[in-house]
GROMACS .gro file of C-alpha atoms in nm:
model
  249
    1MET     CA    1   8.923  -2.149   4.882
    2GLN     CA    2   8.614  -2.277   4.704
    3VAL     CA    3   8.556  -2.164   4.345
    4TYR     CA    4   8.214  -2.234   4.198
    5VAL     CA    5   8.122  -2.172   3.835
    6PHE     CA    6   7.758  -2.144   3.727
    7LYS     CA    7   7.608  -2.138   3.380
    8THR     CA    8   7.433  -1.803   3.409
    9GLU     CA    9   7.445  -1.480   3.606
   10GLN     CA   10   7.103  -1.565   3.748
   11ASP     CA   11   7.240  -1.893   3.883
   12VAL     CA   12   7.517  -1.696   4.053
   13ASP     CA   13   7.265  -1.458   4.208
   14THR     CA   14   7.046  -1.742   4.332
   15TYR     CA   15   7.338  -1.925   4.494
   16VAL     CA   16   7.469  -1.618   4.674
   17GLY     CA   17   7.121  -1.516   4.785
   18GLN     CA   18   7.056  -1.866   4.919
   19GLN     CA   19   7.383  -1.871   5.111
   20ILE     CA   20   7.309  -1.541   5.282
   21SER     CA   21   6.942  -1.604   5.353
   22THR     CA   22   7.014  -1.950   5.496
   23PHE     CA   23   7.282  -1.806   5.724
   24ILE     CA   24   7.042  -1.538   5.847
   25GLN     CA   25   6.772  -1.798   5.913
   26ASP     CA   26   7.015  -2.020   6.108
   27ASN     CA   27   7.173  -1.753   6.330
   28ASP     CA   28   7.036  -1.533   6.607
   29ALA     CA   29   7.247  -1.221   6.545
   30PRO     CA   30   7.387  -1.232   6.191
   31VAL     CA   31   7.623  -0.957   6.075
   32ILE     CA   32   7.649  -0.913   5.698
   33GLY     CA   33   7.884  -0.686   5.503
   34PHE     CA   34   7.716  -0.545   5.194
   35ALA     CA   35   7.880  -0.425   4.873
   36THR     CA   36   7.732  -0.171   4.635
   37GLY     CA   37   7.760  -0.168   4.257
   38SER     CA   38   7.581  -0.377   3.997
   39THR     CA   39   7.743  -0.714   4.073
   40PRO     CA   40   7.543  -0.814   4.384
   41LEU     CA   41   7.206  -0.667   4.282
   42GLY     CA   42   7.065  -1.001   4.165
   43ALA     CA   43   7.154  -1.157   4.499
   44TYR     CA   44   6.981  -0.867   4.674
   45ASP     CA   45   6.672  -0.931   4.461
   46TYR     CA   46   6.677  -1.286   4.596
   47LEU     CA   47   6.692  -1.153   4.954
   48ILE     CA   48   6.399  -0.922   4.890
   49ASP     CA   49   6.194  -1.210   4.747
   50SER     CA   50   6.293  -1.428   5.042
   51TYR     CA   51   6.165  -1.166   5.285
   52GLN     CA   52   5.846  -1.094   5.094
   53SER     CA   53   5.764  -1.465   5.076
   54GLY     CA   54   5.807  -1.494   5.453
   55LYS     CA   55   6.117  -1.715   5.442
   56THR     CA   56   6.375  -1.475   5.585
   57ASP     CA   57   6.344  -1.237   5.879
   58PHE     CA   58   6.596  -0.950   5.870
   59SER     CA   59   6.494  -0.790   6.201
   60LYS     CA   60   6.804  -0.916   6.383
   61VAL     CA   61   7.050  -0.857   6.099
   62ARG     CA   62   7.322  -0.599   6.143
   63ALA     CA   63   7.451  -0.460   5.814
   64PHE     CA   64   7.781  -0.290   5.735
   65ASN     CA   65   7.843  -0.108   5.407
   66LEU     CA   66   8.187  -0.139   5.253
   67ASP     CA   67   8.258   0.212   5.128
   68GLU     CA   68   8.132   0.557   5.035
   69TYR     CA   69   8.216   0.868   4.836
   70VAL     CA   70   8.384   1.152   5.022
   71GLY     CA   71   8.212   1.490   5.020
   72ILE     CA   72   7.848   1.391   4.978
   73GLU     CA   73   7.572   1.341   5.233
   74LYS     CA   74   7.432   0.996   5.315
   75ASP     CA   75   7.099   1.091   5.157
   76HIS     CA   76   7.259   1.218   4.834
   77PRO     CA   77   7.098   1.034   4.538
   78GLN     CA   78   7.435   0.886   4.436
   79SER     CA   79   7.569   0.798   4.779
   80PHE     CA   80   7.629   0.429   4.847
   81ALA     CA   81   7.428   0.454   5.169
   82ARG     CA   82   7.130   0.583   4.971
   83ALA     CA   83   7.179   0.317   4.703
   84MET     CA   84   7.168   0.037   4.959
   85LYS     CA   85   6.865   0.189   5.128
   86ASP     CA   86   6.672   0.235   4.804
   87TYR     CA   87   6.761  -0.100   4.650
   88LEU     CA   88   6.756  -0.335   4.949
   89PHE     CA   89   6.716  -0.205   5.302
   90SER     CA   90   6.386  -0.024   5.244
   91LYS     CA   91   6.238  -0.346   5.103
   92ILE     CA   92   6.316  -0.577   5.393
   93ASN     CA   93   6.246  -0.555   5.766
   94ILE     CA   94   6.596  -0.466   5.879
   95LYS     CA   95   6.600  -0.212   6.162
   96GLU     CA   96   6.741   0.128   6.069
   97GLU     CA   97   6.955   0.137   6.383
   98ASN     CA   98   7.122  -0.185   6.267
   99ILE     CA   99   7.248  -0.035   5.940
  100TYR     CA  100   7.602   0.104   5.955
  101SER     CA  101   7.783   0.303   5.688
  102LEU     CA  102   8.080   0.534   5.662
  103ASN     CA  103   7.991   0.903   5.660
  104GLY     CA  104   8.172   1.051   5.362
  105ASN     CA  105   8.079   1.400   5.473
  106ALA     CA  106   8.213   1.377   5.828
  107LYS     CA  107   8.413   1.678   5.949
  108ASP     CA  108   8.687   1.455   6.089
  109MET     CA  109   8.739   1.164   5.853
  110THR     CA  110   9.018   1.012   6.063
  111LYS     CA  111   8.785   0.994   6.360
  112GLU     CA  112   8.503   0.860   6.141
  113CYS     CA  113   8.724   0.577   6.015
  114LYS     CA  114   8.848   0.481   6.360
  115GLU     CA  115   8.494   0.473   6.497
  116TYR     CA  116   8.376   0.258   6.206
  117ASP     CA  117   8.655   0.008   6.260
  118GLN     CA  118   8.565  -0.008   6.628
  119LEU     CA  119   8.203  -0.079   6.538
  120ILE     CA  120   8.320  -0.373   6.327
  121ILE     CA  121   8.543  -0.499   6.608
  122ASN     CA  122   8.239  -0.487   6.836
  123ASN     CA  123   8.020  -0.654   6.572
  124PRO     CA  124   8.242  -0.902   6.383
  125ILE     CA  125   8.120  -0.952   6.027
  126ASP     CA  126   8.006  -1.307   5.955
  127ILE     CA  127   7.976  -1.284   5.575
  128GLN     CA  128   8.133  -1.010   5.364
  129ILE     CA  129   8.004  -0.976   5.008
  130LEU     CA  130   8.269  -0.856   4.761
  131GLY     CA  131   8.312  -0.773   4.395
  132ILE     CA  132   8.629  -0.707   4.197
  133GLY     CA  133   8.687  -0.365   4.041
  134MET     CA  134   8.820  -0.314   3.692
  135ASP     CA  135   9.162  -0.226   3.834
  136GLY     CA  136   9.158  -0.518   4.076
  137HIS     CA  137   9.035  -0.323   4.376
  138ILE     CA  138   8.810  -0.450   4.652
  139ALA     CA  139   8.581  -0.194   4.814
  140TYR     CA  140   8.769   0.129   4.739
  141ASN     CA  141   9.110  -0.016   4.816
  142GLU     CA  142   9.280   0.089   4.496
  143PRO     CA  143   9.604  -0.064   4.361
  144GLY     CA  144   9.886   0.015   4.600
  145SER     CA  145   9.665   0.005   4.910
  146SER     CA  146   9.838  -0.153   5.206
  147PHE     CA  147   9.725  -0.497   5.312
  148ASP     CA  148   9.757  -0.367   5.669
  149SER     CA  149   9.516  -0.079   5.609
  150GLU     CA  150   9.213  -0.018   5.822
  151SER     CA  151   8.929   0.212   5.714
  152HIS     CA  152   9.070   0.517   5.538
  153VAL     CA  153   9.021   0.788   5.275
  154VAL     CA  154   9.157   0.709   4.929
  155ASP     CA  155   9.208   0.899   4.605
  156LEU     CA  156   9.001   0.724   4.341
  157HIS     CA  157   9.175   0.594   4.031
  158PRO     CA  158   9.047   0.706   3.688
  159GLU     CA  159   8.887   0.364   3.628
  160SER     CA  160   8.685   0.397   3.947
  161ILE     CA  161   8.577   0.750   3.864
  162GLN     CA  162   8.475   0.646   3.513
  163SER     CA  163   8.275   0.347   3.638
  164SER     CA  164   8.080   0.580   3.868
  165LEU     CA  165   7.900   0.714   3.563
  166ASP     CA  166   7.709   0.385   3.565
  167TYR     CA  167   7.560   0.475   3.903
  168GLY     CA  168   7.369   0.792   3.826
  169PHE     CA  169   7.624   1.068   3.781
  170THR     CA  170   7.551   1.256   3.458
  171LYS     CA  171   7.903   1.379   3.390
  172ILE     CA  172   8.254   1.293   3.499
  173GLU     CA  173   8.302   1.631   3.665
  174ASP     CA  174   8.027   1.549   3.915
  175VAL     CA  175   8.194   1.231   4.042
  176PRO     CA  176   8.381   1.268   4.373
  177THR     CA  177   8.754   1.212   4.341
  178GLN     CA  178   8.791   1.052   4.683
  179GLY     CA  179   8.627   0.763   4.862
  180VAL     CA  180   8.631   0.630   5.216
  181THR     CA  181   8.650   0.256   5.257
  182GLN     CA  182   8.695  -0.032   5.491
  183GLY     CA  183   9.062  -0.120   5.472
  184ILE     CA  184   9.191  -0.453   5.350
  185LYS     CA  185   9.287  -0.556   5.703
  186THR     CA  186   8.932  -0.469   5.813
  187ILE     CA  187   8.774  -0.671   5.531
  188MET     CA  188   8.993  -0.972   5.597
  189LYS     CA  189   8.863  -0.996   5.954
  190ALA     CA  190   8.526  -1.117   5.824
  191ARG     CA  191   8.461  -1.480   5.908
  192GLN     CA  192   8.369  -1.558   5.548
  193LEU     CA  193   8.419  -1.376   5.218
  194ILE     CA  194   8.191  -1.427   4.918
  195MET     CA  195   8.354  -1.287   4.605
  196ILE     CA  196   8.122  -1.248   4.306
  197ALA     CA  197   8.226  -1.187   3.945
  198LYS     CA  198   8.023  -1.202   3.625
  199GLY     CA  199   8.077  -1.141   3.257
  200ASN     CA  200   8.358  -1.152   3.004
  201LYS     CA  201   8.505  -0.822   3.117
  202LYS     CA  202   8.595  -0.979   3.451
  203ALA     CA  203   8.764  -1.293   3.311
  204LYS     CA  204   9.123  -1.162   3.306
  205LEU     CA  205   9.075  -0.994   3.641
  206VAL     CA  206   8.949  -1.316   3.799
  207GLU     CA  207   9.243  -1.507   3.651
  208ARG     CA  208   9.488  -1.257   3.801
  209MET     CA  209   9.305  -1.253   4.134
  210LEU     CA  210   9.314  -1.631   4.174
  211TYR     CA  211   9.636  -1.734   3.998
  212GLY     CA  212   9.859  -1.430   4.019
  213PRO     CA  213  10.091  -1.330   4.301
  214VAL     CA  214   9.940  -1.185   4.615
  215SER     CA  215  10.033  -0.822   4.572
  216GLU     CA  216   9.920  -0.479   4.689
  217ASP     CA  217   9.934  -0.380   4.322
  218PHE     CA  218   9.627  -0.601   4.274
  219PRO     CA  219   9.435  -0.573   4.603
  220SER     CA  220   9.175  -0.844   4.538
  221SER     CA  221   9.457  -1.103   4.526
  222ILE     CA  222   9.458  -1.089   4.907
  223ILE     CA  223   9.156  -1.322   4.915
  224GLN     CA  224   9.395  -1.608   4.835
  225THR     CA  225   9.514  -1.584   5.196
  226HIS     CA  226   9.174  -1.591   5.367
  227ASN     CA  227   9.083  -1.921   5.535
  228ASN     CA  228   8.714  -1.913   5.438
  229VAL     CA  229   8.637  -1.766   5.098
  230ILE     CA  230   8.390  -1.867   4.828
  231VAL     CA  231   8.440  -1.732   4.476
  232VAL     CA  232   8.118  -1.743   4.275
  233LEU     CA  233   8.144  -1.695   3.898
  234ASP     CA  234   7.943  -1.734   3.584
  235GLN     CA  235   8.096  -1.916   3.286
  236CYS     CA  236   8.208  -1.593   3.122
  237ALA     CA  237   8.399  -1.467   3.425
  238ALA     CA  238   8.561  -1.810   3.462
  239ALA     CA  239   8.670  -1.832   3.098
  240ASN     CA  240   9.043  -1.813   3.175
  241LEU     CA  241   9.047  -2.058   3.464
  242LYS     CA  242   9.174  -2.414   3.460
  243GLU     CA  243   8.888  -2.660   3.503
  244GLU     CA  244   9.071  -2.855   3.772
  245THR     CA  245   9.075  -2.545   3.994
  246TYR     CA  246   8.699  -2.493   4.020
  247GLU     CA  247   8.375  -2.683   4.063
  248ARG     CA  248   8.091  -2.655   3.814
  249ARG     CA  249   7.749  -2.604   3.967
   0.00000   0.00000   0.00000
């Protein structure tokens, strides 16, 4: 595991954006796993700038979204599929047929999950972007999720429902109470994980993720067992780490 600590959030965004854009430039059929939420948005801004300046061509990229709300259409203003389209995919030259996301409004969610996992088996993810939730989750794998889980429906914890108010829902009653997510086993199949965390509110979570026991009670701890993971932090998120365990950038 490589742990890099940068002075500012912008430095974090630039590093992650550079890593992804360079990989895309150097590979003929790159497959990238994208996370929603506020954490990776700066890195996505970098990707947009890289495309608009003519440095990065996204026409051969295949993109997989991590998760989705259950019970809303893909074009719903607060769906994760819509968020990724509006923020990133509509601003680069990725082909629509190369964008994959879980359908939270599918009639048969079991079938939907199995088909999504098969798509990932057929298109192994090269780089999976991740963030850590306020209860230690990755994607929508809440505490207690099995490390052997594949894509599945999950009941959202109160912390996850509350944090959804930051993404456009006007009141808590409007937030879906279930999500559908790539499972931990699915995520861990990616060839490389890039875990991003920023800000003081993530410091204790990062400490637990990197130093604590690997436990289903804290799903993000599973990244300790991956053979190719980069953890990218700003100084605030790294506040509780021992200096000998990370590299300053």
